[in-house]
PDB file of C-alpha atoms in Angstrom:
ATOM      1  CA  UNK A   1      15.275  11.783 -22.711  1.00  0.00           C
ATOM      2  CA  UNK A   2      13.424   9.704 -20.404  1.00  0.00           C
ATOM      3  CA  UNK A   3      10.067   8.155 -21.720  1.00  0.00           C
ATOM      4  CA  UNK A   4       7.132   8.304 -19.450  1.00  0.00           C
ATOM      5  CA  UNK A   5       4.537   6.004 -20.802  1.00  0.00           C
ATOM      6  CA  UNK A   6       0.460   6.889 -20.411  1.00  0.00           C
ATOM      7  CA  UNK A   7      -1.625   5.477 -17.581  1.00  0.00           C
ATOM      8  CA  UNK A   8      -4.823   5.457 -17.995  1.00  0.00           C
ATOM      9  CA  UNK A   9      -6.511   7.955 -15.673  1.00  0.00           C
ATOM     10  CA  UNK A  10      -9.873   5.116 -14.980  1.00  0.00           C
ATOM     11  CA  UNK A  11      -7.459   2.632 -14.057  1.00  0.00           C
ATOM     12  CA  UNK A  12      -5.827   5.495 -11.714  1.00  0.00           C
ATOM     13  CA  UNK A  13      -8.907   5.912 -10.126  1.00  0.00           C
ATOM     14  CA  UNK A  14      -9.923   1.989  -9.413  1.00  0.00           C
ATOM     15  CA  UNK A  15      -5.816   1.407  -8.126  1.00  0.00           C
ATOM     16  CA  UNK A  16      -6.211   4.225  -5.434  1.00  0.00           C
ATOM     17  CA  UNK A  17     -10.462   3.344  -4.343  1.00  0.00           C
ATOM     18  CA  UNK A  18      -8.925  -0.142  -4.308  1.00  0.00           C
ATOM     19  CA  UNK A  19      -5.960   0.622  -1.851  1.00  0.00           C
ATOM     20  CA  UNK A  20      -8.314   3.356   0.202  1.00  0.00           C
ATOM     21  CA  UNK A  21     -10.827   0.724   0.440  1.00  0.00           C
ATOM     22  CA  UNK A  22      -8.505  -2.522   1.328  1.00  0.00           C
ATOM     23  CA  UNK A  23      -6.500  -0.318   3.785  1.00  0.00           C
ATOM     24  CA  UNK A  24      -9.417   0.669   5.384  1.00  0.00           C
ATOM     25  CA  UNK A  25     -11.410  -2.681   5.539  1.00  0.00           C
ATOM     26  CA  UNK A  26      -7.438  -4.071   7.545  1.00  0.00           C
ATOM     27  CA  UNK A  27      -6.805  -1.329   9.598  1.00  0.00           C
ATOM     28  CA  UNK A  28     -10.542  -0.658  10.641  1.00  0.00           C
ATOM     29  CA  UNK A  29     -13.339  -3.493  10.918  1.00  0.00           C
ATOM     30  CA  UNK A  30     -11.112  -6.433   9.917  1.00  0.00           C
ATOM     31  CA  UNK A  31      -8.065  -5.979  12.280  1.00  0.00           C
ATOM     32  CA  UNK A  32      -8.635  -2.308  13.510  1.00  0.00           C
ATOM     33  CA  UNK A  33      -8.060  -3.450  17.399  1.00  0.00           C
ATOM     34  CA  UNK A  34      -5.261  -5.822  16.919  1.00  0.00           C
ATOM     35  CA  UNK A  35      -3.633  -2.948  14.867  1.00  0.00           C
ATOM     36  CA  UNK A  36      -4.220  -0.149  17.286  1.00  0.00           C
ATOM     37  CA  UNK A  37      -2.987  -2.698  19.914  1.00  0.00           C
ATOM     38  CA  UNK A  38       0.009  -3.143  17.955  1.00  0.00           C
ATOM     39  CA  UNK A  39       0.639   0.174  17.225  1.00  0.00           C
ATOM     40  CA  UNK A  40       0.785   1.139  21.393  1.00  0.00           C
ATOM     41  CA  UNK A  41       2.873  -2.127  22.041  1.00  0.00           C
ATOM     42  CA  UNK A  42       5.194  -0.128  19.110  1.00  0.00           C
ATOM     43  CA  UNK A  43       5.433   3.457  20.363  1.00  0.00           C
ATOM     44  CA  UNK A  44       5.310   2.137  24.012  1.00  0.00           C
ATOM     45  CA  UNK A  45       1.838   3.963  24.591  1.00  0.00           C
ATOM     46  CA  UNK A  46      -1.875   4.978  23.154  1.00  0.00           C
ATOM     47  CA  UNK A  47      -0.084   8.494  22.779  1.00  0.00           C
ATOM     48  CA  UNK A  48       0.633   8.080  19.423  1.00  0.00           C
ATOM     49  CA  UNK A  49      -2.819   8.971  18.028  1.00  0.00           C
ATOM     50  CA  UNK A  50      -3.426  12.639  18.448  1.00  0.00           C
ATOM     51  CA  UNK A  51      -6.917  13.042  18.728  1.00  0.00           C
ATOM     52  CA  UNK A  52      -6.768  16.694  18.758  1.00  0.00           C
ATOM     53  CA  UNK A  53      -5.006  17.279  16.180  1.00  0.00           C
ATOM     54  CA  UNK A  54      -6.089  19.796  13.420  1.00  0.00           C
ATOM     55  CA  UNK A  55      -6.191  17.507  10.916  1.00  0.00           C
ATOM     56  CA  UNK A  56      -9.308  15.470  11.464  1.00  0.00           C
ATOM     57  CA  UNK A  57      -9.823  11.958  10.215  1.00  0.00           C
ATOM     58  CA  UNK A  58     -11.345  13.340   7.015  1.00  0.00           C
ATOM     59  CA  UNK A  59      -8.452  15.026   6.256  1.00  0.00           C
ATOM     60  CA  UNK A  60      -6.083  12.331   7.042  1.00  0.00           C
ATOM     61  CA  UNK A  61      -8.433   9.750   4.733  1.00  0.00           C
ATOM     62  CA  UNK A  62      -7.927  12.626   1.939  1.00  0.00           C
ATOM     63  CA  UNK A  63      -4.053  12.600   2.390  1.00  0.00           C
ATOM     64  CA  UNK A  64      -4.291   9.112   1.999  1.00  0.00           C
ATOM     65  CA  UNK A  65      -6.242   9.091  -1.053  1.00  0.00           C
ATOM     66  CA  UNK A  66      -3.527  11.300  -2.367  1.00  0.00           C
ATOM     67  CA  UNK A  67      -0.975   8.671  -1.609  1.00  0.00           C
ATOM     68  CA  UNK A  68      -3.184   5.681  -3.155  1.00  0.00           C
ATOM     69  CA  UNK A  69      -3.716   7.551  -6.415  1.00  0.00           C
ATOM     70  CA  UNK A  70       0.045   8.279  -6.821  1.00  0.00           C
ATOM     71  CA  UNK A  71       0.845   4.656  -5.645  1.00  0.00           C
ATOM     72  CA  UNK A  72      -1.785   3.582  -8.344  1.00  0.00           C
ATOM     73  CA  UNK A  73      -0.418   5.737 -11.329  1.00  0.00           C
ATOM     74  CA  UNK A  74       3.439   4.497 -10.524  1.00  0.00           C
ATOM     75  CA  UNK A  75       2.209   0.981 -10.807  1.00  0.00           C
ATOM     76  CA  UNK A  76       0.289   1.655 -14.266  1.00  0.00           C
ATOM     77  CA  UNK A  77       3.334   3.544 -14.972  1.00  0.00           C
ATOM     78  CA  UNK A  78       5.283   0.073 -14.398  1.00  0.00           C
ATOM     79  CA  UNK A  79       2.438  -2.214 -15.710  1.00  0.00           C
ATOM     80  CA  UNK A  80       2.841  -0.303 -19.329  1.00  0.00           C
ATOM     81  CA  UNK A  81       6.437   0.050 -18.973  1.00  0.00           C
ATOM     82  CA  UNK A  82       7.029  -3.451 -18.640  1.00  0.00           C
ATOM     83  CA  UNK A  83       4.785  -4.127 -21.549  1.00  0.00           C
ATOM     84  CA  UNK A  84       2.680  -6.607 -19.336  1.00  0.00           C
ATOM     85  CA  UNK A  85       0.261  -8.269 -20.902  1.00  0.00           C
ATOM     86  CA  UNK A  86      -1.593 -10.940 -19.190  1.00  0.00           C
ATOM     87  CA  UNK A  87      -2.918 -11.648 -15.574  1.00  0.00           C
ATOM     88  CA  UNK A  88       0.616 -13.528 -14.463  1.00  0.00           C
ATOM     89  CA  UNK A  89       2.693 -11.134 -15.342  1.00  0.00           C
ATOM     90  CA  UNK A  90       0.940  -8.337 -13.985  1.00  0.00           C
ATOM     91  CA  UNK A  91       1.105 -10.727 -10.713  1.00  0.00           C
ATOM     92  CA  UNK A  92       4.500 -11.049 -11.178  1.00  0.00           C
ATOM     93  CA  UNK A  93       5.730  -7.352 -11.322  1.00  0.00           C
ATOM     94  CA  UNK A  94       3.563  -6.661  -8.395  1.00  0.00           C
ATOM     95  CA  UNK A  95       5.401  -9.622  -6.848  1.00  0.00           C
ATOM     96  CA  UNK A  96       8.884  -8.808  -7.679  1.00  0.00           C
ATOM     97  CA  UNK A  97       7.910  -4.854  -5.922  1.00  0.00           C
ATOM     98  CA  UNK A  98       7.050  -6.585  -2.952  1.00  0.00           C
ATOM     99  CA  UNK A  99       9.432  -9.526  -2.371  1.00  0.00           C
ATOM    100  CA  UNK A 100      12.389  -7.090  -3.993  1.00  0.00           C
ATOM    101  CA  UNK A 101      11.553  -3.860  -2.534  1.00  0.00           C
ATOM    102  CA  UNK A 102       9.098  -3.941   0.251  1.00  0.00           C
ATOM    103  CA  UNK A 103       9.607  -7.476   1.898  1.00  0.00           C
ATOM    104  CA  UNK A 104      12.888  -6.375   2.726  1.00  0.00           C
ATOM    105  CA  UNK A 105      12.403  -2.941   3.853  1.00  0.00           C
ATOM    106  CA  UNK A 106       9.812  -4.446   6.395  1.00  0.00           C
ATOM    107  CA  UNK A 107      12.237  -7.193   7.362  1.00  0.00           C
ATOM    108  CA  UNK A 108      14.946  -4.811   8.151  1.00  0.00           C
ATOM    109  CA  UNK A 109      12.926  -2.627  10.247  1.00  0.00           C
ATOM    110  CA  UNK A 110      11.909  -5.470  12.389  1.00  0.00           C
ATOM    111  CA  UNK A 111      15.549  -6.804  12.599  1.00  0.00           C
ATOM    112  CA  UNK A 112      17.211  -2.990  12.817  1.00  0.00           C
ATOM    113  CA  UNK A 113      14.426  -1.133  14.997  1.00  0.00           C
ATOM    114  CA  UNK A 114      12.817  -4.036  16.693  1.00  0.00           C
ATOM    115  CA  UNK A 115       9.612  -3.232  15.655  1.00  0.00           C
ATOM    116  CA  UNK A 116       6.868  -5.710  16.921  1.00  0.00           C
ATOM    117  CA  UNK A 117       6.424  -8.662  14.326  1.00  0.00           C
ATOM    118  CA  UNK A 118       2.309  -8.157  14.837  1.00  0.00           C
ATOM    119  CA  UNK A 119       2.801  -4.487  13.457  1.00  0.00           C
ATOM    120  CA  UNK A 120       5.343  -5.532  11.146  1.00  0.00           C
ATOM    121  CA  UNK A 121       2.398  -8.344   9.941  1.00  0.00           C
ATOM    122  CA  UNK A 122      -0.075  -5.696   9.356  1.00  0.00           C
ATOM    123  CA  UNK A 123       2.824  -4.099   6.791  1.00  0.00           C
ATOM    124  CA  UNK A 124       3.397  -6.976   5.060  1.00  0.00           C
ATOM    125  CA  UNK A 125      -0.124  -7.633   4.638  1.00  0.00           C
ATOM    126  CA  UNK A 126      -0.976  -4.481   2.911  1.00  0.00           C
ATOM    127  CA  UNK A 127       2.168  -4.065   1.334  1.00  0.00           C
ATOM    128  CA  UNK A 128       0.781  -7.280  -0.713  1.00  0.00           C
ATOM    129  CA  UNK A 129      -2.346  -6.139  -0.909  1.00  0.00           C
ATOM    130  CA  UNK A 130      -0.783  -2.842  -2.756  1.00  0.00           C
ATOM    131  CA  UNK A 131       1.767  -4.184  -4.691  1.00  0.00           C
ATOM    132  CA  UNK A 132       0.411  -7.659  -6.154  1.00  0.00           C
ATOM    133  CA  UNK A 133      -3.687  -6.997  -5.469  1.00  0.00           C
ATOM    134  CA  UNK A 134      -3.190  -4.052  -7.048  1.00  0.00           C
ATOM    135  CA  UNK A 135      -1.431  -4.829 -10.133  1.00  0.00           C
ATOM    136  CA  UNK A 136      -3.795  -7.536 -10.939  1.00  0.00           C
ATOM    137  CA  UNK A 137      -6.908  -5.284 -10.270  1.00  0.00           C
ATOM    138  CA  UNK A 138      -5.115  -2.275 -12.367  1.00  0.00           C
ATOM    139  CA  UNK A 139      -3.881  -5.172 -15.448  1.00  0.00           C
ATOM    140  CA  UNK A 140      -7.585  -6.470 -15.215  1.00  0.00           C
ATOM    141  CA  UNK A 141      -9.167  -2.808 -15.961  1.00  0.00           C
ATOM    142  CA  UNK A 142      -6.391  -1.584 -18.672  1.00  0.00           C
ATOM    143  CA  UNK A 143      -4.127   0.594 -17.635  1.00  0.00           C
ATOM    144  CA  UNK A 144      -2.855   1.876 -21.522  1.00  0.00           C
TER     145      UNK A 144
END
């Protein structure tokens, strides 16, 4: 039988406002135009944003939520799994997800599907900020 430790449903809460807010301080008033940029250089036009689509940016920012949340509780989930109990080694599980799992996957997009390294930058960047950031802000609140 597979053990599923608690997470504690604050710490939930502060992992995915953390992520909704970081993502959307990078990809909006931070480096919103050097994203968007990179995002047409990627898909080879400004085509790729559907401005009429039905789902409106609220909707999309809700979806995302969704996604933060559940990113949030897997990390708790890992945090209290791991037994971590001080600052560095919450650091260093959020460092081992991102230099063993997403580091890599980035990498080998960029070297398999030529993506553009400045989109490929704006991954990496908040693939840290949501892997290590996150553990540390999630380990600082209690997450058991």
């Amino acid at each position: 039988m597979i053990h599923i430790p608690y997470v504690a449903g604050g710490a939930v809460l502060l992992g995915g406002l953390y992520n909704q807010l970081s993502g959307t301080l990078v990809y909006g008033p931070l480096f919103g135009k050097v994203w968007v940029d990179a995002m047409n250089k990627d898909k080879g036009s400004p085509g790729w944003r559907d401005v009429n689509s039905k789902d409106g940016t609220p909707i999309l920012m809700l979806k995302e939520f969704v996604m933060n949340l559940s990113k949030s509780w897997f990390t708790g989930l890992l945090l209290n799994l791991t037994q971590a109990r001080t600052m560095s080694q919450a650091a260093q599980l959020g460092a081992f997800l991102y230099f063993g799992v997403l580091a890599p996957t980035i990498i080998s997009e960029t070297v398999w599907e030529k993506r553009p390294n400045d989109l490929q930058k704006f991954k990496l960047l908040s693939g840290f900020s949501s892997t290590v950031l996150l553990a540390c802000v999630m380990h600082w609140w209690g997450t058991a």
